[in-house]
């Protein structure tokens, strides 16, 4: 088979099978396990089929371009080293599937389990077969993610959820770090291709960024392989179903870190920095892990810490500057996978058949389950490094390396053999504890289930693995020799040193060390046995050195305390501090920028100050200040003062010959003031003065500070404006507008031509703003219920009612109607006049001051007048045409339609068409299509203003209805409200 | 013809707003019309994208006035991409909304307001005029205010008032800055500005105006320290509304930042990009830290918007071509992912009865399909391969490392870690944990809700697995953005 197909199938097949398994019905346990087993075996077969190539030192390689711009492609590459790992992953995968078939309860959604497991197998295979660094990081993250799902498989328990989350947080962070490290490495080498990287060892080690890349990549590897100080996630991951622990946490996932370190060993190792980071982490992990393992009461916890310790051993070997140590590391990786996986499976069997994993409760299981006991005994002996088992041989190699290692500093040199012996002694202790505590002693009592041997096929995978341990242990060179050789040569190439795999190397120092460690281990166990049986509260001496607690505290600090503090400082939910912050930010940004780069002087001489205009502006400024000052204390006064400001602006417009703006400003001013006044009525009463809540000094300081901020903001803005206006650029658009408005726009009123033609697109947007404001006001007030303190009728209305009652008038409001008779009549007479005026403004707008907007405003004012004087009900009875939303819609459609109409003439959108039309009576009238646009604006403005008016005016109608009081039900016209869409 | 495609990107939603308003009394017709107009916008945006890709930049002078006298609409690849993605998100959220809104929401003008909002978004993306951009910002602001208060509850009104008050300040800053810039250069056309700005001698005032403008955009984009309005208001409105907001509104701010910084304010990169880089880092970290302290779906997601904006600004601040590719890729990816997460939050609320994680749970058993749909955007957001977020992060961080900006790359990585932490929090609480009030009923959600979610999730996967064409688009975008003179020449039609 071509390389590409073999490799693609190896990676792809498990993923495809994962999807298929995921689609199986929840109870299809047998189908799912058969599928998973078959896929694992097929993959194993595929790996085996590549043996021919890799055994001759060949490399299978397949490349598929993916994202050439980023230098990314999919590269699958299998050399001897990857081949060995792929074999481990698929082979042990097949055994775990068989085991899981019997371990998983039929009540669990087993197909989901196998789906995740298969996907994990695919990701892991993808990782070891990656020939591209980014792709490796990608599969790396994928394995973290899938292990998250697998650890949390029993998600109803909090332990599983927390364990999964912790594992993901640690390993995915490591993954991100690795990802960054890979980027740096790619930056150094100029390529992400593994072959290129592996050929660039000297470039990498001599590069100034080497340390950065090293730290980032090592961080990734240490987190994944549960090395100190990131080891604590692994014991928590034991909440996973046991097949997951056996597969991920002994044989595959945790080996990924070691795999990566070994993979990059030829190009990154050999420096002091490497030895210090990798070697030291391994050394500490090996000792601490083994020590803590002794004191675990949970079988899986013991195995987890033992795994941590053995991974530490492997990491330590990788950290040494020796090729032989690398070979020992690879060898121990394989051995560890075999015995640890079988031990996990044995622990799972014990758990499955007895219902507990607590060593203190278990004892004497040798009676009811003799086969399992023998298997576990052999596996544990391998873990302890007993001769004639595989663990012994790699341990001997480790001892030899520990003795001959050239460590970067002198003292470490002496420590190494001692530490190796100590760790080995510890491993004897916990192995003894596992076997002696569980299988020997008095017969078991008081267990949740009566123990018995498991199903034959459940024990089968353990048998295979234990057999492997024995065979490798007895005949290492004949069994595992060739494979180890392939892997070692793939990593080291020609630098592979001579080594010998044999049980007996004669009486030498390593053997002596083994004997001493063994004896020490047994002695320690005998001393500790009783106390361990009674249970000890964590490992002595380092009980408080709990990395997990540190991690949790760090996460709490980060995610809770720091976040809360930040929220308190910057994320206040109150409006005032937020506004303050924005203004300060704006001042700092603006003034800072101006200050840093400097502000040049102006080139224009300021015009002389006109005393009248200055006075006007003094009045206007006083009004503005007064409005701001009174806004909190006297709303009516503030509104009126605001009107004063508007008026000053209006006069200023006239002053500078902008009648159009003045007209618009005036009408807008009138309408807004009326609407504001209508709204004032429903605002809640003013809050009590703040002196009740805080000392007056504080309040005053706060106000002074706000005043300072406001002054600074205004002052800076004025300065900037002054600088800009005393230094005009040579060309302003305005000059072009003046020149072209009539000749090309067909109107002498430049402002109007700008609005409907030059910048008609702006106007189109703005009228939608007006329309939306009206719709929103209406929608908001539709559900508005006034505050309790403003429901009461105002004093004036009460007086009127009293007067009405005193005179026994037939209907309420008579008194007002009498009083207002004259203005009432006048406004009715004025109504048609104002409509004509509006039409006049609208039609002449293109040439003289006016236009759709001001015309609409005038109509709105006319109707407001009727409302004010005639009352809501009277007006609405007579103006049944008032359907403001329809007006708004029509206006918007007309305006937008004018924009589209140009399409028919093959012109760009919004283009206006212009000609003169001969109308009867009026004569020759300039007609621009812009007029239709303007009519749209007009219709919209009328509709929008009215809708707001109605929304506000109906508050009082509804207010009266909702308060029975002494009033009879008001005869409100529901028509308008219904037309609008159901207020009332 | 191409010019019309640009104009119609605004006119279609505007007409949609007017028509749905006129159909206010006919509920069914209004819903159908609303969806039709949204679909028409999507069609137009697709054609526009195709036209830009085929023929290069689409420029049209509104009202047929030569630039810079009228208003130019100028759609380069970035504009076209953003319009397209806005149309997709708009249609998805409107479709979702048909199942979510009740008669009260409809009567409060949900459909017209939504279309005005879309018009504002698309208008911002197609315009080539600074003041016109201001107009669309205003349109956006007011339509979003209307949509925020549509339910009329106390929390919504409270959030909306803050939202509108703060955003009005930002909009005023925008207007003031525009005035200053007009005073300095005499023009509003962005292409013209890109030629005029380097000639301005008064760099201090120019930078001050630029800073005010960037502050206004930054506030829209919710960058540090101007982001607090966002988490204060985004968790209150209708789910469909918050999804549109989450997807599009802040991104309009980011778009405006990208547009102005790359096109107009190229005169002083040391100062402007320096400020942006600090902003980016602080935005990422504060946003993600804020998210960690939250325990409500939409609050968590809202803070994540902030932190993700940081990545986009980071790309812009670094300013190399690759970094801008990253920014643009991030922008597109994030719109799809974030809108989708909000929609999923809505379905989760429907099934479990709460958005509070404490009172939620059991979704993994009750709605495994939702779990899968959540997984895709959530882990894309966290930057897991091979989802779209991975590429976005990859490119931005690679660009940072290429420029040796180690600190910002580190900040980006830490943010990534905390994002994973947050997403697994939602996952653990809402999906894995059993519901405190007993098992969740295995009821489905309306098809109108599930289909948009699935469609957006499919987008995420497609962008992730087949990133190549998207990357090509991002590359062309970056090439255009790093060459402002080409933009100017295309709009002004003559060389300086």
PDB file of N, CA and C in Angstrom, chain A residues 47 80 86 232 363 389 398 402 413 426 445 503 513 519 545 674 710 713 732 749 789 800-801 855 964 966 980:
ATOM      1  N   UNK A  47      -0.078  -0.445  11.223  1.00  0.00           N
ATOM      2  CA  UNK A  47       1.218  -0.091  11.796  1.00  0.00           C
ATOM      3  C   UNK A  47       2.210  -1.209  11.492  1.00  0.00           C
ATOM      4  N   UNK A  80      10.817   5.246  12.769  1.00  0.00           N
ATOM      5  CA  UNK A  80      10.798   4.164  13.739  1.00  0.00           C
ATOM      6  C   UNK A  80      10.226   4.580  15.080  1.00  0.00           C
ATOM      7  N   UNK A  86       2.973   4.545  17.680  1.00  0.00           N
ATOM      8  CA  UNK A  86       1.721   4.199  17.016  1.00  0.00           C
ATOM      9  C   UNK A  86       1.335   2.770  17.372  1.00  0.00           C
ATOM     10  N   UNK A 232      -0.613  17.733  39.654  1.00  0.00           N
ATOM     11  CA  UNK A 232      -1.793  17.446  40.479  1.00  0.00           C
ATOM     12  C   UNK A 232      -3.053  17.124  39.697  1.00  0.00           C
ATOM     13  N   UNK A 363      -8.757  -6.686  51.604  1.00  0.00           N
ATOM     14  CA  UNK A 363      -7.694  -7.574  52.081  1.00  0.00           C
ATOM     15  C   UNK A 363      -8.051  -8.992  51.666  1.00  0.00           C
ATOM     16  N   UNK A 389      11.769  -9.301  35.177  1.00  0.00           N
ATOM     17  CA  UNK A 389      10.605  -8.596  34.641  1.00  0.00           C
ATOM     18  C   UNK A 389      11.104  -7.336  33.932  1.00  0.00           C
ATOM     19  N   UNK A 398      18.687   2.846  34.044  1.00  0.00           N
ATOM     20  CA  UNK A 398      18.554   4.148  34.705  1.00  0.00           C
ATOM     21  C   UNK A 398      19.656   4.324  35.746  1.00  0.00           C
ATOM     22  N   UNK A 402      22.404   7.137  35.921  1.00  0.00           N
ATOM     23  CA  UNK A 402      22.476   8.031  37.076  1.00  0.00           C
ATOM     24  C   UNK A 402      23.921   8.099  37.588  1.00  0.00           C
ATOM     25  N   UNK A 413      25.409  15.903  40.766  1.00  0.00           N
ATOM     26  CA  UNK A 413      26.022  14.657  40.339  1.00  0.00           C
ATOM     27  C   UNK A 413      25.940  13.604  41.441  1.00  0.00           C
ATOM     28  N   UNK A 426      11.072   3.600  47.178  1.00  0.00           N
ATOM     29  CA  UNK A 426       9.671   4.003  47.343  1.00  0.00           C
ATOM     30  C   UNK A 426       8.767   3.157  46.459  1.00  0.00           C
ATOM     31  N   UNK A 445     -14.031  -8.803  54.408  1.00  0.00           N
ATOM     32  CA  UNK A 445     -15.356  -8.725  55.021  1.00  0.00           C
ATOM     33  C   UNK A 445     -15.935  -7.371  54.687  1.00  0.00           C
ATOM     34  N   UNK A 503      19.622  -9.449  30.834  1.00  0.00           N
ATOM     35  CA  UNK A 503      19.195  -9.528  32.223  1.00  0.00           C
ATOM     36  C   UNK A 503      20.414  -9.455  33.137  1.00  0.00           C
ATOM     37  N   UNK A 513      22.969  -1.398  43.646  1.00  0.00           N
ATOM     38  CA  UNK A 513      21.972  -0.370  43.992  1.00  0.00           C
ATOM     39  C   UNK A 513      20.579  -0.977  44.021  1.00  0.00           C
ATOM     40  N   UNK A 519      15.905  -3.881  49.340  1.00  0.00           N
ATOM     41  CA  UNK A 519      15.919  -4.148  50.777  1.00  0.00           C
ATOM     42  C   UNK A 519      15.351  -2.976  51.553  1.00  0.00           C
ATOM     43  N   UNK A 545       2.379  20.952  51.317  1.00  0.00           N
ATOM     44  CA  UNK A 545       2.873  21.407  50.022  1.00  0.00           C
ATOM     45  C   UNK A 545       1.947  20.842  48.945  1.00  0.00           C
ATOM     46  N   UNK A 674     -42.083  71.515  24.101  1.00  0.00           N
ATOM     47  CA  UNK A 674     -43.435  71.041  24.425  1.00  0.00           C
ATOM     48  C   UNK A 674     -43.391  69.576  24.857  1.00  0.00           C
ATOM     49  N   UNK A 710     -15.666  68.548  34.157  1.00  0.00           N
ATOM     50  CA  UNK A 710     -16.470  69.154  33.096  1.00  0.00           C
ATOM     51  C   UNK A 710     -15.750  70.359  32.502  1.00  0.00           C
ATOM     52  N   UNK A 713     -12.896  69.191  30.321  1.00  0.00           N
ATOM     53  CA  UNK A 713     -13.357  68.657  29.039  1.00  0.00           C
ATOM     54  C   UNK A 713     -13.773  69.780  28.106  1.00  0.00           C
ATOM     55  N   UNK A 732     -11.919  74.140   1.386  1.00  0.00           N
ATOM     56  CA  UNK A 732     -12.978  73.520   2.166  1.00  0.00           C
ATOM     57  C   UNK A 732     -14.056  73.078   1.187  1.00  0.00           C
ATOM     58  N   UNK A 749     -30.969  77.554  -2.610  1.00  0.00           N
ATOM     59  CA  UNK A 749     -30.800  77.359  -1.176  1.00  0.00           C
ATOM     60  C   UNK A 749     -29.765  76.266  -0.965  1.00  0.00           C
ATOM     61  N   UNK A 789     -45.800  58.499  43.044  1.00  0.00           N
ATOM     62  CA  UNK A 789     -45.908  59.879  43.520  1.00  0.00           C
ATOM     63  C   UNK A 789     -46.297  60.865  42.424  1.00  0.00           C
ATOM     64  N   UNK A 800     -59.244  73.176  38.972  1.00  0.00           N
ATOM     65  CA  UNK A 800     -60.236  73.255  37.902  1.00  0.00           C
ATOM     66  C   UNK A 800     -61.415  72.343  38.201  1.00  0.00           C
ATOM     67  N   UNK A 801     -61.079  71.128  38.651  1.00  0.00           N
ATOM     68  CA  UNK A 801     -62.145  70.178  38.929  1.00  0.00           C
ATOM     69  C   UNK A 801     -63.065  70.705  40.027  1.00  0.00           C
ATOM     70  N   UNK A 855     -41.019  72.258   7.147  1.00  0.00           N
ATOM     71  CA  UNK A 855     -42.443  72.192   6.833  1.00  0.00           C
ATOM     72  C   UNK A 855     -43.127  71.179   7.733  1.00  0.00           C
ATOM     73  N   UNK A 964     -59.213  55.913  39.606  1.00  0.00           N
ATOM     74  CA  UNK A 964     -60.644  56.173  39.654  1.00  0.00           C
ATOM     75  C   UNK A 964     -60.943  57.537  40.286  1.00  0.00           C
ATOM     76  N   UNK A 966     -62.155  60.795  42.003  1.00  0.00           N
ATOM     77  CA  UNK A 966     -63.529  61.295  41.993  1.00  0.00           C
ATOM     78  C   UNK A 966     -64.033  61.435  40.576  1.00  0.00           C
ATOM     79  N   UNK A 980     -52.325  53.127  16.311  1.00  0.00           N
ATOM     80  CA  UNK A 980     -50.892  53.087  16.515  1.00  0.00           C
ATOM     81  C   UNK A 980     -50.424  51.677  16.803  1.00  0.00           C
TER      82      UNK A 980
END
